Each structure stands twice: as C-alpha cells, then as structure tokens.
Short mmCIF file of C-alpha atoms in Angstrom, two decimals:
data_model
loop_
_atom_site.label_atom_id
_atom_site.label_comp_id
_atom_site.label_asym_id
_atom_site.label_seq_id
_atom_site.Cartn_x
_atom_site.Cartn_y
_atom_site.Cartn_z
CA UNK A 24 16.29 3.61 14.26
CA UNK A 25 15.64 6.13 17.02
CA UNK A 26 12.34 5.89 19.59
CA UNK A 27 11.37 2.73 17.86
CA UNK A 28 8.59 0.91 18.99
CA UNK A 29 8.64 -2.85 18.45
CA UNK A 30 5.82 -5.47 18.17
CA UNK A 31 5.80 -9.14 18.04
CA UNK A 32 4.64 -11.04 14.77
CA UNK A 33 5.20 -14.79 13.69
CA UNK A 34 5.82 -13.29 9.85
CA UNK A 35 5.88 -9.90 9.77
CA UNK A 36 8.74 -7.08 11.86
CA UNK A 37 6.62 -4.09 13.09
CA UNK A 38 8.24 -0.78 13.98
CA UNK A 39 7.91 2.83 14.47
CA UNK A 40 10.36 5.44 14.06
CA UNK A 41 8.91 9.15 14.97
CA UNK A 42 5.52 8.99 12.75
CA UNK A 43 6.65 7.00 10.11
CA UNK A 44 5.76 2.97 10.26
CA UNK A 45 7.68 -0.12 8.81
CA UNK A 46 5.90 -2.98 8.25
CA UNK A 47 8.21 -5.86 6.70
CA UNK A 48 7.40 -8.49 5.26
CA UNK A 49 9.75 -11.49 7.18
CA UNK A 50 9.21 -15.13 5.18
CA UNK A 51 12.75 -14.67 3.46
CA UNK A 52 12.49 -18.55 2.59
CA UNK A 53 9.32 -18.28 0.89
CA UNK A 54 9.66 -15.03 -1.13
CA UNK A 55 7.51 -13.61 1.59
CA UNK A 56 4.72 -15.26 0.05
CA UNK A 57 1.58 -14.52 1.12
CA UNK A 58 0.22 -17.18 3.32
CA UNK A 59 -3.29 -17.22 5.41
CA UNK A 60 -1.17 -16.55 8.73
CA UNK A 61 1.10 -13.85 6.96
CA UNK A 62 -2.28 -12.26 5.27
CA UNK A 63 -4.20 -12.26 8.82
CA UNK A 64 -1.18 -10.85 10.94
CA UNK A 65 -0.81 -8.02 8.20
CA UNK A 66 -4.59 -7.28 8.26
CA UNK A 67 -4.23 -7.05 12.27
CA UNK A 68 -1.14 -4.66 12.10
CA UNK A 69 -2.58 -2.22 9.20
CA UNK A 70 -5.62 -2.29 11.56
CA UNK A 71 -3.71 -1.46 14.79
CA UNK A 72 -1.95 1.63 12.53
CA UNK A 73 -5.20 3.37 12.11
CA UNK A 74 -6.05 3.77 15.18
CA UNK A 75 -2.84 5.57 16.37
CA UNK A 76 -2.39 9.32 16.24
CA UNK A 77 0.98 9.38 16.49
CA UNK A 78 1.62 7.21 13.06
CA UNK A 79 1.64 9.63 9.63
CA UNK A 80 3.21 7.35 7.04
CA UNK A 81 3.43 3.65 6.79
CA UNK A 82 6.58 2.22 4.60
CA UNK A 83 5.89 -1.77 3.72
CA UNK A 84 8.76 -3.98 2.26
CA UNK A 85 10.07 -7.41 2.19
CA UNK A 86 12.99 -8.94 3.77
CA UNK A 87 15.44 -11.35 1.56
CA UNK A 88 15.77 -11.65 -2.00
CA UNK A 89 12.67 -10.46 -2.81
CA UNK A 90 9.36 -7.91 -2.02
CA UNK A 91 6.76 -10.89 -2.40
CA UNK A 92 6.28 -13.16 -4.43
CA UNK A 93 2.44 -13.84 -4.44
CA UNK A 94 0.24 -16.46 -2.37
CA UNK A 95 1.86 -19.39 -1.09
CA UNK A 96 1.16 -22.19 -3.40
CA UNK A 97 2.09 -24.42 -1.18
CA UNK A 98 -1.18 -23.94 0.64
CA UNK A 99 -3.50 -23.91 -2.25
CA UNK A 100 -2.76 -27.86 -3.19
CA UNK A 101 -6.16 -30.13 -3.08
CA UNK A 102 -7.76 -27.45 -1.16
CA UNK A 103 -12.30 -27.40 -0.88
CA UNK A 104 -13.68 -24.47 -2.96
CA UNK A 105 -14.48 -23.10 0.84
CA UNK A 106 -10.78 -22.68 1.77
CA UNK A 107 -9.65 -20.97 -1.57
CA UNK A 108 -13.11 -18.55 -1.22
CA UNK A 109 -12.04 -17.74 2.47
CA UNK A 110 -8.16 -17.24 1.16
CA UNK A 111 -9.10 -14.98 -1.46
CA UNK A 112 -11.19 -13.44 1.26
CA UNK A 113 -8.69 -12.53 3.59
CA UNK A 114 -6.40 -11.28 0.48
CA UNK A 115 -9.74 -9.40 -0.54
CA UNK A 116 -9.54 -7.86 3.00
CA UNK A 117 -5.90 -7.17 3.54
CA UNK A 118 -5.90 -5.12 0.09
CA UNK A 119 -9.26 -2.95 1.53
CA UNK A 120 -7.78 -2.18 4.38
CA UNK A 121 -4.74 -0.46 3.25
CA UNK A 122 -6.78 1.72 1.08
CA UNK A 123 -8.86 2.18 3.81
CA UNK A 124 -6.65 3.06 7.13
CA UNK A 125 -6.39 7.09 7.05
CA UNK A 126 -2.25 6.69 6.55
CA UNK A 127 -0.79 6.23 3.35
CA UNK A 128 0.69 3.87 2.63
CA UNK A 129 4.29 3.09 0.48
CA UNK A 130 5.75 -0.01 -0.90
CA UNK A 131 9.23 -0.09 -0.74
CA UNK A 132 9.88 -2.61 -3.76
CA UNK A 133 13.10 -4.82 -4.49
CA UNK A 134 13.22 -8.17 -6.33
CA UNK A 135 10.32 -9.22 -7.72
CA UNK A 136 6.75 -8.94 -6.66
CA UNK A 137 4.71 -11.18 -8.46
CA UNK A 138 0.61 -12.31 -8.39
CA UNK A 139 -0.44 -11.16 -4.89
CA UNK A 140 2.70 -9.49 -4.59
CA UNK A 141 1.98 -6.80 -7.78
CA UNK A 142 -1.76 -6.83 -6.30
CA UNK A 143 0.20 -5.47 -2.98
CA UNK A 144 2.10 -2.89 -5.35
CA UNK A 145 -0.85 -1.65 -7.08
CA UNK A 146 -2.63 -1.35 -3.65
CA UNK A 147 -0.58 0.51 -1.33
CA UNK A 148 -0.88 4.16 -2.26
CA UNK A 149 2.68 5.06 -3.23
CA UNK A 150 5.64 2.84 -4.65
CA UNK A 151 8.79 3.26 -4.70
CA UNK A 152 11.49 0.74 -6.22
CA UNK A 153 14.82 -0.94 -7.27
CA UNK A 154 15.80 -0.06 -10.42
CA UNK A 155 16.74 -3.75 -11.60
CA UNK A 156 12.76 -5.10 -9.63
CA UNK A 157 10.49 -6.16 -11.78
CA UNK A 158 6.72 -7.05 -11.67
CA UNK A 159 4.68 -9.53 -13.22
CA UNK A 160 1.01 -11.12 -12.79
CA UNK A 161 2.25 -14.47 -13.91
CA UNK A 162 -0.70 -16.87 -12.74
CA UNK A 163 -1.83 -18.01 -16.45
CA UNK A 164 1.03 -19.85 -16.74
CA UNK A 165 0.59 -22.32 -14.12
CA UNK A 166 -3.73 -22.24 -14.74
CA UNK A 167 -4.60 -20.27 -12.34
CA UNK A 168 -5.62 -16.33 -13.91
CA UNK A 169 -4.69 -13.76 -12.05
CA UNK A 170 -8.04 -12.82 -11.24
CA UNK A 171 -7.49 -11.18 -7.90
CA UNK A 172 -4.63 -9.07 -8.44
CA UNK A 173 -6.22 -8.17 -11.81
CA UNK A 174 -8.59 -5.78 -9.53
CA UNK A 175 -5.64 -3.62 -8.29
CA UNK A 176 -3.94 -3.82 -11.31
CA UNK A 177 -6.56 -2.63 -13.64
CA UNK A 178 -7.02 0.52 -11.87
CA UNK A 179 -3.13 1.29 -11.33
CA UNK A 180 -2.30 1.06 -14.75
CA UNK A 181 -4.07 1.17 -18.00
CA UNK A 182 -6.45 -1.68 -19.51
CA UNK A 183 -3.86 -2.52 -22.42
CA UNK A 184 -0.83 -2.96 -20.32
CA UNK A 185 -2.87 -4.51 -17.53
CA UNK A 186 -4.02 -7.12 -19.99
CA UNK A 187 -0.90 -7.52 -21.56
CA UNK A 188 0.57 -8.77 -18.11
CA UNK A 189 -2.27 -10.76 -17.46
CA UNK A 190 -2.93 -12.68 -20.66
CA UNK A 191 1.55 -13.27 -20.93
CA UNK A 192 2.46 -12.93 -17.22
CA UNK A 193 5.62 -11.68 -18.69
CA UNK A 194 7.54 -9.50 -16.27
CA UNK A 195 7.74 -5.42 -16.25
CA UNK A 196 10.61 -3.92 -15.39
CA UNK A 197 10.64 -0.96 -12.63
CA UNK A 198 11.29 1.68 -15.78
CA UNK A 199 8.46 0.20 -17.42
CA UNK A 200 6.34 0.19 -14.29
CA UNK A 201 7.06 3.76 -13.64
CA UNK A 202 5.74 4.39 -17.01
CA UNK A 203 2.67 2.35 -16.58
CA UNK A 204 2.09 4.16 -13.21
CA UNK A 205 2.11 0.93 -11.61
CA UNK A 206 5.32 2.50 -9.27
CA UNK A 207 6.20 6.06 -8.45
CA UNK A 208 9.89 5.91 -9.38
CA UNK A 209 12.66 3.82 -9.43
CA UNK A 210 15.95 4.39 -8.14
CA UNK A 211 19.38 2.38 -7.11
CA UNK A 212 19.15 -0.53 -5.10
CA UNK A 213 21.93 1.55 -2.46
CA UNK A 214 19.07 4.08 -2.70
CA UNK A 215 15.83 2.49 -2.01
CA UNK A 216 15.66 2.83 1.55
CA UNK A 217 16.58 6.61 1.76
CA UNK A 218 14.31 7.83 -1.39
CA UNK A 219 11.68 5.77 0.20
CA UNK A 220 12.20 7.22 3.57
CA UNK A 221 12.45 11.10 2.16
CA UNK A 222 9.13 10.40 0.07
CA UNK A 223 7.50 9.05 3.90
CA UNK A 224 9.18 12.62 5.63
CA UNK A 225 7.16 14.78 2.98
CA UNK A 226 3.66 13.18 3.82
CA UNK A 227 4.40 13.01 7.66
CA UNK A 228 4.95 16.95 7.25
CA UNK A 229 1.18 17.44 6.36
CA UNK A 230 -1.64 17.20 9.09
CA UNK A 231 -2.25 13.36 9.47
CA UNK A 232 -5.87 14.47 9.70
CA UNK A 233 -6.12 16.24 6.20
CA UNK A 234 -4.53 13.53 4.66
CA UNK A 235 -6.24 10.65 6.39
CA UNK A 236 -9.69 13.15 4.54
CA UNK A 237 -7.90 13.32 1.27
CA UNK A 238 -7.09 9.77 0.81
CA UNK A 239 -10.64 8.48 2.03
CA UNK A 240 -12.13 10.98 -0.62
CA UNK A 241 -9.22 9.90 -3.52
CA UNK A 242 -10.58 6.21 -3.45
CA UNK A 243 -14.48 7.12 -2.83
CA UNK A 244 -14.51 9.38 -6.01
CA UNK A 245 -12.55 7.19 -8.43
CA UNK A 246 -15.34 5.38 -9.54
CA UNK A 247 -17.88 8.02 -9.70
CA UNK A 248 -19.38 9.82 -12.61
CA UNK A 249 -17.74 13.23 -12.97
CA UNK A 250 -20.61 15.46 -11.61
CA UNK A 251 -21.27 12.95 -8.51
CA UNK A 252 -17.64 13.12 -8.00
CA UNK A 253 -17.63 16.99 -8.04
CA UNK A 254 -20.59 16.94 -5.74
CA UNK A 255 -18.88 15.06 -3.51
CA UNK A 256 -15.33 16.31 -3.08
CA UNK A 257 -16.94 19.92 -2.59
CA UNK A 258 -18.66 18.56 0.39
CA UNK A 259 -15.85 16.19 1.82
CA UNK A 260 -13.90 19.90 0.83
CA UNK A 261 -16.49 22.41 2.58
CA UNK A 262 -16.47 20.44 5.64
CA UNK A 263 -12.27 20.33 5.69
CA UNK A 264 -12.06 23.93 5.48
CA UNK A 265 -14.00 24.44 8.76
CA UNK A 266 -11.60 22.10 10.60
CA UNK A 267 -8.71 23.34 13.15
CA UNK A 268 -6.05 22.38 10.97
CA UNK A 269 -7.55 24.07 7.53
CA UNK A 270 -7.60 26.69 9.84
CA UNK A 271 -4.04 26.80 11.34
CA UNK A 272 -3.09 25.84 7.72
CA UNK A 273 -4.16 28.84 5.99
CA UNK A 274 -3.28 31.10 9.26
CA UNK A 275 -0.08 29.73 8.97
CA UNK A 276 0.78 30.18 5.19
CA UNK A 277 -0.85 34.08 5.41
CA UNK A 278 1.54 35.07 8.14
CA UNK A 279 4.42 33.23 6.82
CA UNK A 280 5.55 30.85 9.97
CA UNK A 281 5.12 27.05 10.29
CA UNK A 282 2.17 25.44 10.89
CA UNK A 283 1.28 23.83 14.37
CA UNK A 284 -1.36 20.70 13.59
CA UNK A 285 -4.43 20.12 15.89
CA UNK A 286 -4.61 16.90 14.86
CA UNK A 287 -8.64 17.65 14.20
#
C-alpha cells in the first residue's frame, strides 16, 4: 500500500494507508485467539488511532485461516477467579474502546469468528464478510456460557436468534448473519478485501469530525427511552450545526462544489 505507516506489535500488524487504518490480527497458529498480550496490544493501538487526525476509517481482520477464533483457552486452564475477572476485564475494555474511539470501525471477516471473536464482530461498527465465514458463540458446549460476547451479541442481533446461538452454539452462516444484522454483507472470498476497502473510502469521504459526533451519539442514545433520546440527539445536533464543517457542509452542497473539511 502507498504512504503506509508501519508500527511494531508482538501480535498484531499496524498500518496506515491515506486515512484509512488496518489493524490485523497476526496469531495465524492460534486462530488469532484472543490472548491477554493480543487483547492489551489491541487496546493500546485502537487507543493510539483516536488520537490521530489524519486516521478516518479503521479496517480490522485476521491473518491465516481464520478472523478469530475467541479467547485463548490455553490461558484460562486452573486459573484464580482474579485472573479470569482481570481477563474478562481487559476483553470488557478492548470491546469499549472500539465503540468509543471517534473512527469507525469495520471487521473484515473470513473463516470463522467464534466466542470473543463474534463479540469482536458484533462490536466493531461495520462488518463486512466471506461468503462461505460463519459465526458462532459456541462456549456452552465446552461449560463455559458465552456470557461476555452475549453483551455484543444481544444488541447486534435480535433476542431470539441471539439466544438461539447461545443456548446451541451452532454456527451462522455469513447469509444468515447478514440477515440477523450481525454483518453488513457478504461477498466472495476474491472480494473481501476490495468491498471492504470501498465501504472504508465512503466513510473517509465525510468530515472525520461529524462522524467521530455521530457515532459517540449512535451508542449514547441506544439505550435511552425515546423522548430522552430525542432530547439528546437535538442537542448533540444543535451544537453540530454551529461547527466549521456543518458549515462548509451545507455551503458546499448549496453552491454545488466539493466540500473542504476543517476538521472542527
């Protein structure tokens, strides 16, 4: 990729291409499973992200056979109730803080993603994936409920298909997913990368600063009560319409020419 910044992770590649950021996933062996080292490097890099300007769009995938497939078990054997509170803390975290960083953010999904994996799915603002991936929550088959990644699942998709894939840990397949708006669409595996990529190029077209508004205000309102939720957006709205890019927006659109962001 062209003007690509690189930095340095143990389990994860970071780069930047224009605005757009790619944040992969790099335990090939392991399903990209979602160790406390893996969990704490992504947490850093999602940080990092929101405090640049220059980054619009963040794309995060896996490398190898798969997207990720969950927590890594193999840390989670004979373990004190304090090390699997501070593990689900630090998952707790990582989730919150890709809702939270002012860029949205897109999974780019192929293989499976599984437990921790669909959690990361059903987080990440926008999904896009394989058409043969497939999804499952699959943790009440080994004793160990999906409790976690029933929190991002529940609000992605609906409470009868979320408990459906909870209580069987069956897996979804990406046409089902789409339907379940767990996943935005699914295309051919020869296509992921480019659909993903032209979805990324339509956000990074808006003013990063509108959309870093809109998508604190999307998550703040969910779980309101209609009128508070009103009340609020008009606000978060009223104030957005006084900034410089509202402004050069609207300018823009009523004499017909591009717009030129502020970035404020």
């Amino acid at each position: 990729m062209a003007d690509t910044q690189t930095t340095e992770y143990r389990n994860i590649l970071y780069e930047v291409d224009s605005s757009i950021a790619y944040v992969t996933m790099n335990r090939p062996n392991k399903r990209n499973a979602l160790s406390l080292e893996h969990m704490e490097e992504l947490i850093h890099c999602f940080e990092s992200i929101a405090q640049s300007k220059e980054i619009s769009v963040v794309i995060l995938k896996g490398s190898g056979p798969a997207f990720c497939a969950g927590h890594d078990l193999g840390e989670m054997v004979d373990q004190s109730p304090v090390f699997y509170r501070h593990l689900f803390d630090v998952c707790t975290k990582m989730m919150e803080t890709i809702q939270s960083i002012p860029q949205p953010v897109i999974a780019q999904v192929h293989g499976i993603a599984t437990a921790a994996g669909c959690q990361l799915v059903a987080t990440c603002d926008l999904a896009v994936a394989t058409d043969d991936a497939r999804f499952a929550t699959p943790g009440v088959k080994i004793g160990l409920f999906c409790s976690t990644p029933m929190v991002a699942l529940s609000r992605a998709v609906g409470r009868k298909k979320a408990m459906e894939m909870l209580l069987t840990g069956e897996m979804l397949s990406s046409e089902d997913a789409v339907m379940a708006g767990l996943i935005n669409k699914a295309v051919p595996a020869d296509q992921l990368e480019e659909e993903t990529k032209v979805l990324a190029s339509k956000i990074a077209q808006a003013s990063p600063f509108t959309v870093g508004i809109g998508k604190q205000a999307f998550y703040k309102q969910l779980d309101m009560p209609q009128p508070l939720a009103y009340s609020y957006a008009k606000e978060v709205m009223s104030l957005n319409a006084t900034a410089a890019d509202a402004q050069e927006g609207i300018c823009a659109f009523l004499e017909k020419r591009p717009p030129n962001w502020k970035g404020c």
